[in-house]
CSV table of C-alpha atoms and ligand atoms in Angstrom, one decimal:
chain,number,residue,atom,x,y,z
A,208,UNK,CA,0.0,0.0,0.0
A,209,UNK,CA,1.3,3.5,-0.9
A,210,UNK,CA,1.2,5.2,2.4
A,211,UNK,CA,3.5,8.4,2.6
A,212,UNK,CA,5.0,8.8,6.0
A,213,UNK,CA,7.5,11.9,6.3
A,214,UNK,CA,8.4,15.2,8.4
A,215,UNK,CA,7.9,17.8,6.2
A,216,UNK,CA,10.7,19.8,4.1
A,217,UNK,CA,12.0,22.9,5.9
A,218,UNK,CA,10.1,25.8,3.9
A,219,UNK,CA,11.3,27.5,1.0
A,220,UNK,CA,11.8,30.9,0.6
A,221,UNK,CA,8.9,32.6,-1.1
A,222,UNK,CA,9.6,33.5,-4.6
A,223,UNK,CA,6.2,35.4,-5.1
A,224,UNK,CA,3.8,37.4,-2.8
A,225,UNK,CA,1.4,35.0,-1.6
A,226,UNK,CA,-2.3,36.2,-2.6
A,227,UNK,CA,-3.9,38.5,0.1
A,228,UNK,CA,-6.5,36.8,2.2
A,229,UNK,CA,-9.6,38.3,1.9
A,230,UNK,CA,-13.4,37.5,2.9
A,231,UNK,CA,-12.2,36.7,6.3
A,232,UNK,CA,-14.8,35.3,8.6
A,233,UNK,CA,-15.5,34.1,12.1
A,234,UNK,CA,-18.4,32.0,12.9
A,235,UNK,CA,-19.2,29.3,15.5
A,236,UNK,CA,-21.1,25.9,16.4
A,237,UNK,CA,-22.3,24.6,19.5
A,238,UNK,CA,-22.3,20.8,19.9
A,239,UNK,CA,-22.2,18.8,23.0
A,240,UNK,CA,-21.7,21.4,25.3
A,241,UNK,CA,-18.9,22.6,23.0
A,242,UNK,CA,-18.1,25.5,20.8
A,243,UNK,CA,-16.3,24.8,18.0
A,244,UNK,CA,-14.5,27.7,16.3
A,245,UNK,CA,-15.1,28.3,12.1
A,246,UNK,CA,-12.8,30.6,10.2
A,247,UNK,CA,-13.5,31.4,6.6
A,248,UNK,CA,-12.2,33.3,3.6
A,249,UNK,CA,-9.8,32.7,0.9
A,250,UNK,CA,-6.0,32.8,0.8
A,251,UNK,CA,-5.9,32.1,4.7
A,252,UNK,CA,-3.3,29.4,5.1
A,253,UNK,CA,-1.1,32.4,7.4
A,254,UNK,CA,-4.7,32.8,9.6
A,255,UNK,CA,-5.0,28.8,9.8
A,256,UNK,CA,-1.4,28.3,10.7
A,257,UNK,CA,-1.7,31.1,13.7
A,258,UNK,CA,-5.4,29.1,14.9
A,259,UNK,CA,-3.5,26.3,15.5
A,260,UNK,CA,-0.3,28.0,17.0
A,261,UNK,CA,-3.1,29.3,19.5
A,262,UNK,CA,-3.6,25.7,20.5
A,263,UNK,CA,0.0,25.0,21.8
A,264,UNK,CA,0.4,21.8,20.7
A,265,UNK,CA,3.5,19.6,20.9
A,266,UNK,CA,3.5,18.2,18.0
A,267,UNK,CA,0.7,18.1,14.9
A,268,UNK,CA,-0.1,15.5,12.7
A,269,UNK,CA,-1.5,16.6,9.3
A,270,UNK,CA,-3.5,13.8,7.7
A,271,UNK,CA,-4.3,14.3,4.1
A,272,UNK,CA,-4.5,12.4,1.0
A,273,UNK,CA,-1.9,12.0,-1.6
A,274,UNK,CA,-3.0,14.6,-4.3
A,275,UNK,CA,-4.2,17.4,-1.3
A,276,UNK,CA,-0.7,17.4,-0.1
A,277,UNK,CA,0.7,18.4,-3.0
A,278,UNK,CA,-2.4,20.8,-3.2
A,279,UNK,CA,-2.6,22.5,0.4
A,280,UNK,CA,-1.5,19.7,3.3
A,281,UNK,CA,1.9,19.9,2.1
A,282,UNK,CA,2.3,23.6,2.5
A,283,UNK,CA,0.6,23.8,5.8
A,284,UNK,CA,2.3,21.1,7.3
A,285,UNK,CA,5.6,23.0,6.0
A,286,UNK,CA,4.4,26.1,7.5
A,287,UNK,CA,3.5,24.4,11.0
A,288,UNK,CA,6.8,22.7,11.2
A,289,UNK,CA,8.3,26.3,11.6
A,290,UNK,CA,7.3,26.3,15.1
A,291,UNK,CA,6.0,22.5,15.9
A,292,UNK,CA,7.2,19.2,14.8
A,293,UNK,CA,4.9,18.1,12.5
A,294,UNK,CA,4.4,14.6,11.1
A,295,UNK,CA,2.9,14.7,7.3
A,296,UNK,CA,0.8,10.8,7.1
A,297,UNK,CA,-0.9,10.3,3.0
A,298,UNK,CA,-3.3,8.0,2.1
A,299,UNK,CA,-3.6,7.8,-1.6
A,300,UNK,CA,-7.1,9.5,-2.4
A,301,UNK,CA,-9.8,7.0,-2.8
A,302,UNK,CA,-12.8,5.3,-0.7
A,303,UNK,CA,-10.7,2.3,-0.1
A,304,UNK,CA,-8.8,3.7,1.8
A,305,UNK,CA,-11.1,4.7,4.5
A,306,UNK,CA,-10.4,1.6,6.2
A,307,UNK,CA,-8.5,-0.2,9.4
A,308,UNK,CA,-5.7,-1.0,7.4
A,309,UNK,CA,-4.8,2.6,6.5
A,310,UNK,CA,-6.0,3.7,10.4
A,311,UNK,CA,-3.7,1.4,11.7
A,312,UNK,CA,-0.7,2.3,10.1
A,313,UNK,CA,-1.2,5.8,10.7
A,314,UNK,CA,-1.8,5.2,14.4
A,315,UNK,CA,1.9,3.1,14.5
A,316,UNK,CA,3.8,5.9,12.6
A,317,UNK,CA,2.2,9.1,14.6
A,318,UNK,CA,3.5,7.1,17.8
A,319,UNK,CA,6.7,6.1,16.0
A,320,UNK,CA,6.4,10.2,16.1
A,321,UNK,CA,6.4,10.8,19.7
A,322,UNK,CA,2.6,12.1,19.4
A,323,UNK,CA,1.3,12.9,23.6
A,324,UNK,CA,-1.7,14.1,24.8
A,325,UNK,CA,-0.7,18.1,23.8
A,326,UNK,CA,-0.8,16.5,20.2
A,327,UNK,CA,-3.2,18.0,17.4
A,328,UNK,CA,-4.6,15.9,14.8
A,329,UNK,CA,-5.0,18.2,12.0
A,330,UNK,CA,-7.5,16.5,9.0
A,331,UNK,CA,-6.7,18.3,5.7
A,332,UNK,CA,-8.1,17.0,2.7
A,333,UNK,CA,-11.6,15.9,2.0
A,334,UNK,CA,-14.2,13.8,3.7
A,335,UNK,CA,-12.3,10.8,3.6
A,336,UNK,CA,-8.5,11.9,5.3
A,337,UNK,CA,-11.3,13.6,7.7
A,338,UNK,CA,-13.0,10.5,9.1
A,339,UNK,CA,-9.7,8.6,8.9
A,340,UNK,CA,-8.2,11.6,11.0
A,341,UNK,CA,-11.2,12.3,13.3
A,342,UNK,CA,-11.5,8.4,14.2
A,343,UNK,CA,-7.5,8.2,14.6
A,344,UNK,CA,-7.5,11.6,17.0
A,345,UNK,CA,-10.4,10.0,18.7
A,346,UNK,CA,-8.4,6.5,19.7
A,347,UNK,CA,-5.2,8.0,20.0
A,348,UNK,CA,-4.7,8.5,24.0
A,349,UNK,CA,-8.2,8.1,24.2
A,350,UNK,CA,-8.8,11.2,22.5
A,351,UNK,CA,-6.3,13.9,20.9
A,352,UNK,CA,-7.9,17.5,19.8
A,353,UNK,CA,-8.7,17.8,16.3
A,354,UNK,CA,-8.5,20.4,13.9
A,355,UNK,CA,-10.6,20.1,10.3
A,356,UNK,CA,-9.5,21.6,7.2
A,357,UNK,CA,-11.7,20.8,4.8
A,358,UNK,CA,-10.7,21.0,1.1
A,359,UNK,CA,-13.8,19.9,-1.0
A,360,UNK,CA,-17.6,20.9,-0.5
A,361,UNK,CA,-18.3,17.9,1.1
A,362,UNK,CA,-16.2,17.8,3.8
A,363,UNK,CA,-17.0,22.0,4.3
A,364,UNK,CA,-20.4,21.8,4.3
A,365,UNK,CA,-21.6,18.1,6.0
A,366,UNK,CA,-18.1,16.0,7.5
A,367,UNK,CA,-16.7,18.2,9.2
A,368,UNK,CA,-19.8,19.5,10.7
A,369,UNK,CA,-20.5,17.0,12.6
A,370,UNK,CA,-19.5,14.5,15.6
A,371,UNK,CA,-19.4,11.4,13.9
A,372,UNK,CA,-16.0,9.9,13.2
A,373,UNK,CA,-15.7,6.7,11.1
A,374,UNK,CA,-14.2,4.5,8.5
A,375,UNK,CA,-15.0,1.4,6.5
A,376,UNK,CA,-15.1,-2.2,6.5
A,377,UNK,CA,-15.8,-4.7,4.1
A,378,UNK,CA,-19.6,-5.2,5.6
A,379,UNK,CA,-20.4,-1.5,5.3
A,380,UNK,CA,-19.7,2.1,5.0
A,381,UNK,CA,-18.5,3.8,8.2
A,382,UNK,CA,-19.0,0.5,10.4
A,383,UNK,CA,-16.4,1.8,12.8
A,384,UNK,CA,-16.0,4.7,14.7
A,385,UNK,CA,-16.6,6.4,17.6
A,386,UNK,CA,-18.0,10.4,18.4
A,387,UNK,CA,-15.3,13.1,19.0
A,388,UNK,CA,-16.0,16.9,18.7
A,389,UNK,CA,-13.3,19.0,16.7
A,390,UNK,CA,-11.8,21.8,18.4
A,391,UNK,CA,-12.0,24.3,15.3
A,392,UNK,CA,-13.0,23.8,11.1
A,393,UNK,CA,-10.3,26.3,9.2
A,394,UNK,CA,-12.0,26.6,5.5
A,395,UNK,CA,-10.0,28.2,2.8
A,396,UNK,CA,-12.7,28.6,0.3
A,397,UNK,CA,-10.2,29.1,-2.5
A,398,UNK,CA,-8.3,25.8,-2.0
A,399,UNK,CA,-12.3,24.5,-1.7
A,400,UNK,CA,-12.7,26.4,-5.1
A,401,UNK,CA,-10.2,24.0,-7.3
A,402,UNK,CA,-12.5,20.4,-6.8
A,403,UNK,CA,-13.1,19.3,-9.8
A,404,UNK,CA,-16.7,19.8,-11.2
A,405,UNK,CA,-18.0,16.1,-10.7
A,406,UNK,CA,-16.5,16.7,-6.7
A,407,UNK,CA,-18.1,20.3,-6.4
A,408,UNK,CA,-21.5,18.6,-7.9
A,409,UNK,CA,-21.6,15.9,-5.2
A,410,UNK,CA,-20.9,18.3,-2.5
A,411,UNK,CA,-23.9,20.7,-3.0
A,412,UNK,CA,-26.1,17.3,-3.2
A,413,UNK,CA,-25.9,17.6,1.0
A,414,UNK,CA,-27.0,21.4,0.9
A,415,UNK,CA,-29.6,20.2,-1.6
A,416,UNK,CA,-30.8,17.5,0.7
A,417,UNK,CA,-30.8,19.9,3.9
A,418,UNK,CA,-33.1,22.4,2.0
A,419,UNK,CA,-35.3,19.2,0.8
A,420,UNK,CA,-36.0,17.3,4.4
A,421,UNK,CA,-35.3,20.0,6.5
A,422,UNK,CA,-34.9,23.8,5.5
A,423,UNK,CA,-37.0,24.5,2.6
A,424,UNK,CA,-36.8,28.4,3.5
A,425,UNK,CA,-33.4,28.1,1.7
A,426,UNK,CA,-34.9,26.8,-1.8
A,427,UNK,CA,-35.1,30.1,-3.4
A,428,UNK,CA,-31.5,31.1,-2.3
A,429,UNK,CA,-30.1,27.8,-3.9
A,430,UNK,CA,-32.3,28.2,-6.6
A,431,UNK,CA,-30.1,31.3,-7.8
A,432,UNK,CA,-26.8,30.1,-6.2
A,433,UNK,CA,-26.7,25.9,-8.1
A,434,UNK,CA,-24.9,25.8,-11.5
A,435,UNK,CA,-25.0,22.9,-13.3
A,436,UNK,CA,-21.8,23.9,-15.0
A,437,UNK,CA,-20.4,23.9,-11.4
A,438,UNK,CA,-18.5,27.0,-11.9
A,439,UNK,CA,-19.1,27.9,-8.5
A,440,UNK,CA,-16.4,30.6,-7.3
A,441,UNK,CA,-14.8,30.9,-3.8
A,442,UNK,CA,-17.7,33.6,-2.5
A,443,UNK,CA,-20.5,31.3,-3.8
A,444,UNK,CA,-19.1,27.8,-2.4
A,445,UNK,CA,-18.7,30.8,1.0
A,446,UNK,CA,-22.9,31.2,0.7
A,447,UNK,CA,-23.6,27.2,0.5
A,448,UNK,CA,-21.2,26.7,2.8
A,449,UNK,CA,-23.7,29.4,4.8
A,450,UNK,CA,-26.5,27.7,4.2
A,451,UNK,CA,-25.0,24.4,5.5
A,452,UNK,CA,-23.7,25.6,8.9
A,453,UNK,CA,-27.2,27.4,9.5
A,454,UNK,CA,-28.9,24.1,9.3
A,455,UNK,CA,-26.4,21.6,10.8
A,456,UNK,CA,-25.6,24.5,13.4
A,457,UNK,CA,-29.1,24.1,14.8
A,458,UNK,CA,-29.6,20.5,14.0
A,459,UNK,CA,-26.2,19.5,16.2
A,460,UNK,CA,-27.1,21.7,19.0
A,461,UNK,CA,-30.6,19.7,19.4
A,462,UNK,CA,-29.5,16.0,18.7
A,463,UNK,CA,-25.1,16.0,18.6
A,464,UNK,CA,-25.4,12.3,18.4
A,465,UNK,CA,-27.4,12.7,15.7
A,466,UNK,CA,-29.9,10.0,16.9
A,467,UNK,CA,-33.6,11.8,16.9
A,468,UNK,CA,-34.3,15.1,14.6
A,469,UNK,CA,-30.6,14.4,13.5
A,470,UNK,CA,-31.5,11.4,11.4
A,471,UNK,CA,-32.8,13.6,9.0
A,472,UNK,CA,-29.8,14.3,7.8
A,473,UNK,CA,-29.6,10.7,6.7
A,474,UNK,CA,-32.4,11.8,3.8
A,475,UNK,CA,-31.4,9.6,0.5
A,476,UNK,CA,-29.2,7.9,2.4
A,477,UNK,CA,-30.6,4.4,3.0
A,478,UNK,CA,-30.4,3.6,-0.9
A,479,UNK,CA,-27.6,6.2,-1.3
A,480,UNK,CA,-24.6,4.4,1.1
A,481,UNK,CA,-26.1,1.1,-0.6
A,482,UNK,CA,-25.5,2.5,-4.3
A,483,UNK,CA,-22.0,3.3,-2.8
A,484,UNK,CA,-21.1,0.1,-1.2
A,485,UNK,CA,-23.0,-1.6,-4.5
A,486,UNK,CA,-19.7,0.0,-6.2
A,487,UNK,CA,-22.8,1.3,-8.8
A,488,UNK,CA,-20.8,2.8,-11.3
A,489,UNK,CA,-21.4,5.8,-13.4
A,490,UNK,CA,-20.2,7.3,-16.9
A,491,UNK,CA,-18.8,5.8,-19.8
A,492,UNK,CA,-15.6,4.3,-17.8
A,493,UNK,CA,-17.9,2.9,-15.2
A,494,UNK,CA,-16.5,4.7,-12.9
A,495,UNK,CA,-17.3,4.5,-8.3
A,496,UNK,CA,-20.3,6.8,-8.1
A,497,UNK,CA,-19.3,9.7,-5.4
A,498,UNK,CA,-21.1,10.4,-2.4
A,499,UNK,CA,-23.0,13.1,-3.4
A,500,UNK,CA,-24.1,11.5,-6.5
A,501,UNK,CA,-25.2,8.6,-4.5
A,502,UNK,CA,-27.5,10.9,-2.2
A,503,UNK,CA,-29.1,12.6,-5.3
A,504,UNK,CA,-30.0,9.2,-6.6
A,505,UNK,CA,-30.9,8.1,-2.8
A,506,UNK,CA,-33.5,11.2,-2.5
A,507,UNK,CA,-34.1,10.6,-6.2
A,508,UNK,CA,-35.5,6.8,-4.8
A,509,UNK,CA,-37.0,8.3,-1.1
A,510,UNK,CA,-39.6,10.7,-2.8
A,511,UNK,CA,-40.8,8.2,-5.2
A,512,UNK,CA,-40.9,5.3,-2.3
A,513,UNK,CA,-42.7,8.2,-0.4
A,514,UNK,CA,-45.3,8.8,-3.8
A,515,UNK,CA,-45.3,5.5,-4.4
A,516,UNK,CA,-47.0,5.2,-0.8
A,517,UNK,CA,-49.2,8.0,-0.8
A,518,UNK,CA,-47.5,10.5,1.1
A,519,UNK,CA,-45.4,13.0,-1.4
A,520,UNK,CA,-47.6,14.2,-3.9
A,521,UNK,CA,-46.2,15.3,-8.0
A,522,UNK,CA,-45.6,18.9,-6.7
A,523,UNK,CA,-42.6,17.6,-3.7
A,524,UNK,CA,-41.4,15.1,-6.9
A,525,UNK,CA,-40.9,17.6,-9.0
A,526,UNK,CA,-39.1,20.0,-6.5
A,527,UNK,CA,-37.0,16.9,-6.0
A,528,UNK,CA,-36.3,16.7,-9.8
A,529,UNK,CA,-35.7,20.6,-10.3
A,530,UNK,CA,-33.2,20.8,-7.6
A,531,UNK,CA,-31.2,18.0,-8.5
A,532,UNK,CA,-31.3,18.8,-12.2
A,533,UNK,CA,-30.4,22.3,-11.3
A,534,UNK,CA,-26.8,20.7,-9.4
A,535,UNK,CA,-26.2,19.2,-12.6
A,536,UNK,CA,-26.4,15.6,-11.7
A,537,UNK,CA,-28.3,12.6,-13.6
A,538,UNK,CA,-31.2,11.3,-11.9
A,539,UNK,CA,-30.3,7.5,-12.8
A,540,UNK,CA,-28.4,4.9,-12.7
A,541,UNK,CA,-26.5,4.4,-15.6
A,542,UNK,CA,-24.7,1.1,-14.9
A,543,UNK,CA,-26.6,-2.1,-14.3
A,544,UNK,CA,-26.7,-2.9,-10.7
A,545,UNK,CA,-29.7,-5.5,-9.2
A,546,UNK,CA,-31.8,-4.0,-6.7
A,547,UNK,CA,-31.1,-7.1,-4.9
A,548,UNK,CA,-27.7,-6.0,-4.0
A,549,UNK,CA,-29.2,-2.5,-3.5
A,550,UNK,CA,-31.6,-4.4,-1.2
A,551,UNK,CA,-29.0,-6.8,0.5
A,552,UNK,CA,-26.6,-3.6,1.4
A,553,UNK,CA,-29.4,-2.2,3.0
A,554,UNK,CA,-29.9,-4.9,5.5
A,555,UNK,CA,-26.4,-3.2,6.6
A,556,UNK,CA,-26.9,0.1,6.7
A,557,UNK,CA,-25.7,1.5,9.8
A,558,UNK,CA,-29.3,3.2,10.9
A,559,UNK,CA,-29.7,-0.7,11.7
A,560,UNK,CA,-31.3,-1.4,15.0
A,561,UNK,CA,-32.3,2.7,15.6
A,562,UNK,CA,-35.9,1.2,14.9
A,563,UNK,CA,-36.9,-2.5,14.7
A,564,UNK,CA,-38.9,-3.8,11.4
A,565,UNK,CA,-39.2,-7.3,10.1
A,566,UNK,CA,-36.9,-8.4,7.1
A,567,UNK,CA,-39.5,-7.9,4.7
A,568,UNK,CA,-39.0,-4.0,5.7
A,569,UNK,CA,-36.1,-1.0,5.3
A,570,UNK,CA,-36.2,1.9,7.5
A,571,UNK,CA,-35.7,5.2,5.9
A,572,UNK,CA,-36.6,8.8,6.2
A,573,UNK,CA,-39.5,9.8,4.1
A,574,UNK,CA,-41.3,13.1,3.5
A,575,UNK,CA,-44.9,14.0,3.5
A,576,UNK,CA,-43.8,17.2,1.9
A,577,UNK,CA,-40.6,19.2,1.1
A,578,UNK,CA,-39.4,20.3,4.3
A,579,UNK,CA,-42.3,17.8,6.3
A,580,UNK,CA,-40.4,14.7,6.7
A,581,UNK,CA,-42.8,11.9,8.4
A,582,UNK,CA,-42.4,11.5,12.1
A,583,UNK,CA,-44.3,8.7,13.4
A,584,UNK,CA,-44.2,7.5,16.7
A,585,UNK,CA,-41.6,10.9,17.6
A,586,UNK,CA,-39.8,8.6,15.1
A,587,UNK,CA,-38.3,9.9,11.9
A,588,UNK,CA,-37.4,6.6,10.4
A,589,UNK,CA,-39.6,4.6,8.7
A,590,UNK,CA,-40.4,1.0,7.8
A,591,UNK,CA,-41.4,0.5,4.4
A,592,UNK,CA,-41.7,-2.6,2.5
A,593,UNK,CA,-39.1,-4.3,0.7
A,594,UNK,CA,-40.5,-4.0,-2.8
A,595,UNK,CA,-41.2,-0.4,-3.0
A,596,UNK,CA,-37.5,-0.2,-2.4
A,597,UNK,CA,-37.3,-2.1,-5.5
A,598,UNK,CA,-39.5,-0.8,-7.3
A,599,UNK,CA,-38.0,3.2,-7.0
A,600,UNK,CA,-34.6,1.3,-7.6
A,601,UNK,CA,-35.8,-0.3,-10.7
A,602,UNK,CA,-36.8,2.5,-12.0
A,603,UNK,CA,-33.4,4.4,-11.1
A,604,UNK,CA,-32.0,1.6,-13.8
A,605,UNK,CA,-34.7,2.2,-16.1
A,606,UNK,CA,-34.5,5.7,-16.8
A,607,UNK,CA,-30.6,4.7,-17.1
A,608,UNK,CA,-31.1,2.5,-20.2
A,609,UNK,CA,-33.0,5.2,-21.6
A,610,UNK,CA,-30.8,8.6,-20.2
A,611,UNK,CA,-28.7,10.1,-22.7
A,612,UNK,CA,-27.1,12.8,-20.6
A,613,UNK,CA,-24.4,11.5,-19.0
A,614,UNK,CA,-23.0,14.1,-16.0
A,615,UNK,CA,-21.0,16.2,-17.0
A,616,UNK,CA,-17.5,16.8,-17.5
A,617,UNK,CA,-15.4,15.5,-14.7
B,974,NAD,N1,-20.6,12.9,9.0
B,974,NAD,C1,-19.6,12.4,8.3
B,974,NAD,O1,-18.6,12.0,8.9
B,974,NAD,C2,-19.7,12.5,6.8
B,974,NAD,C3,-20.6,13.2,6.1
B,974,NAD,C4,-20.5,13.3,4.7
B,974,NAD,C5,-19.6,12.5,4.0
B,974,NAD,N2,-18.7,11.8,4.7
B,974,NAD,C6,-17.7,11.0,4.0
B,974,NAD,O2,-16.9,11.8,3.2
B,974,NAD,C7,-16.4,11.0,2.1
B,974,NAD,C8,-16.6,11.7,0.8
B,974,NAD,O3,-15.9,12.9,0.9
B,974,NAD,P1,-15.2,13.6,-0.4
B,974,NAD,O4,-16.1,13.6,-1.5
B,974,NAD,O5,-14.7,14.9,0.1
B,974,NAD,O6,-14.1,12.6,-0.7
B,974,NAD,P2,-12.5,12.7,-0.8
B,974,NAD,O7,-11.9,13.0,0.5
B,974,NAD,O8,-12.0,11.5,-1.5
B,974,NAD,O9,-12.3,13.9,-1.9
B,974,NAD,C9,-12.6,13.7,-3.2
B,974,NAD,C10,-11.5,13.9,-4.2
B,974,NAD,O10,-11.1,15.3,-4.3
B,974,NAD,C11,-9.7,15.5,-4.1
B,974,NAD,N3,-9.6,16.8,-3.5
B,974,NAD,C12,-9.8,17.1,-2.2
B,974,NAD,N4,-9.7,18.5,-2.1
B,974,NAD,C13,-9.4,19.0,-3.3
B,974,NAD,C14,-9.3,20.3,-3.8
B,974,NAD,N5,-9.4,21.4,-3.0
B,974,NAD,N6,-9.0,20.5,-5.2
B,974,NAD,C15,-9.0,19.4,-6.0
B,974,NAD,N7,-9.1,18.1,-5.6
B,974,NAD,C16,-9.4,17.9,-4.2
B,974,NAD,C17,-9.3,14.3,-3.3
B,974,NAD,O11,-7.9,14.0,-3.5
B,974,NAD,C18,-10.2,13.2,-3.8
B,974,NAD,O12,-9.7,12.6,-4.9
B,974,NAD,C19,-17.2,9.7,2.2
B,974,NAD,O13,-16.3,8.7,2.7
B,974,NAD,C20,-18.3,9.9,3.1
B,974,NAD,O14,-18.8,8.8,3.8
B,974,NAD,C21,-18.7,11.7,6.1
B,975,ZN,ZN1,-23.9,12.3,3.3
């Protein structure tokens, strides 16, 4: 396995002036009894270097994928080895990775490093170094702080965000982990600003779903902010990034574990993690379907499961449809897949066991309406039979054999 283990470079002297941050911002979250800190803007690595000087660590470890350290992680960790030994640990990029195997390693080389209990975990990269760093600062010593820096839309707006800390195993997505609260999220909205358009697509698929099962007040706003060019510049991904931290701000501060109203965040989902783990793939190469995608298509399959049953009516469909359509990503599924793998990597799906249904039944979040997700028995999971599942899956694969417009350039 390519894992990069190394203490970075001293820094090189600065040939050009560096660009001059600007947008800076301060904002806040409250979970668990704890305020986390938020600094925004672009250009910022100087501001994000003297955040974490103000934490005093002994050492930081900088977790980042292969292609963000040569990107950002790289430069940072340069920039914190000035004053701190800091340890630089890659993973190359991919979901595979998000696994023991890479945890495990990185937990032997950052105490090959001499990490303590004044240690800071710092995750740089996207959603995937950020579980693998947030469950590695959350065994090692029983729990070291951790700083986010989150470098795609996905990470900004919904991992980092959160509590919930967590890699893969060969069952299921994000089978283990454990619940640790970052001390601070540093976002530098122009580093945010270079994902590729497929990666900047996925990410607003979480705003998306935030405005569809829980804050439909912010419809009109994405309306005029989604492109489905994705040519979203640093000040836009700044608004959805906004519009994110408004709702997941309120949501954590009611349910951190996210475990009652919090499950709603889990909207498309139930199929979505299952399209994931499927390995569905998409495009002409076939290739992994992201996370975001896999959401859309999730949401794509909730509202017609909830139509299908009488509860959503044409009008929250079609709402559904629009938005999506607006991000820019295909409503279907373009590579074969059987809904009976769809079905069997449900039976999985880590909501298991938060509410008890027979095997003839998934539990999911529905929606009676856009922003009116069902809430029976103060309980926003639902059971719902097997084969309507099926059936919204089926029909994913259908409109595939028919769709002719691909998603976009990558
Ligand atoms: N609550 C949670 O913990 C939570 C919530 C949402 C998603 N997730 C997890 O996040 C993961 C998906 O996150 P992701 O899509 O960010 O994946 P990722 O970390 O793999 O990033 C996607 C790709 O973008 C590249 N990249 C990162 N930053 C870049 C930049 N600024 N410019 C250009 N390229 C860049 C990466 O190298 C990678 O190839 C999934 O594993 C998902 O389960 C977790
Ligand atoms: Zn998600």
């Amino acid at each position: 396995m390519d894992l990069q283990a190394r203490e970075p470079a001293a820094a090189a002297d600065a040939t050009a002036a560096p660009p001059l941050p600007s947008g800076l911002r301060e904002r806040s979250f409250d979970i668990a009894g704890k305020r986390v800190r938020v600094v925004l803007g672009e250009h910022i690595e100087a501001e994000m270097a003297a955040a974490l000087a103000e934490l005093d660590a002994d050492r930081f470890v900088v977790v980042t994928d292969a292609r963000v350290a040569e990107l950002a992680a790289g430069a940072l960790a340069e920039r914190l080895e000035r004053t701190t030994p800091t340890l630089l640990l890659s993973h190359p990029p991919g979901e595979e990775f998000k696994n023991l195997a890479t945890l495990s390693r990185f937990v032997d080389l950052a105490l090959d490093f001499g990490v303590t209990r004044r240690s800071v975990v710092v995750a740089v990269g996207g959603g995937i170094p950020g579980n693998i760093a947030g469950v590695l600062a959350g065994l090692l010593f029983r729990g070291l702080r951790l700083v986010h820096v989150p470098t795609t839309v996905i990470a900004a707006c919904d991992s980092v965000l959160s509590v919930k800390q967590a890699v893969n195993t060969g069952h299921a997505k994000n089978t283990v982990g454990l619940y640790h609260i970052p001390e601070a999220v540093l976002v530098d909205l122009a580093v945010v600003a270079n994902g590729s358009p497929r990666d900047l697509r996925s990410g607003t698929c979480e705003t998306v779903k935030n405005a569809l099962a829980i804050e439909p007040a912010q419809i009109p706003r994405l309306r005029r902010l989604l492109r489905r060019e994705a040519d979203y510049s640093p000040a836009d991904l700044g608004e959805i990034f906004e519009l994110s931290l408004a709702v997941k701000g309120r949501l954590l501060l009611e349910d951190p574990y996210e475990k009652h109203a919090g499950v709603l965040l889990e909207y498309g989902h139930t199929v979505g993690h299952a399209l994931e783990l499927a390995g569905a793939g998409r495009g002409p190469g076939g290739d992994m379907i992201k996370h975001g995608e896999a959401v859309a298509l999730g949401m794509t399959a909730a509202a017609d499961v909830a139509h299908r049953a009488g509860l959503l009516d044409a009008e929250g469909l079609a709402v559904h449809e629009e938005l999506i359509d607006r991000i820019g990503i295909c409503r279907c599924l373009t590579v074969g897949i059987a809904p009976e793998t769809v079905l069997h990597h449900i039976a999985y799906d880590n909501k298991r066991g938060y509410r008890s249904c027979d095997g003839s039944e998934v539990t999911m979040v529905l929606l009676r309406a856009v922003g009116a997700p069902l809430n029976a028995e103060q309980r926003y999971l639902t059971p719902v039979p097997q084969t309507l599942v099926a059936a919204a899956v089926h029909d994913l694969l259908r409109r595939g054999k028919e769709c002719t417009a691909g998603h976009g350039p990558s």
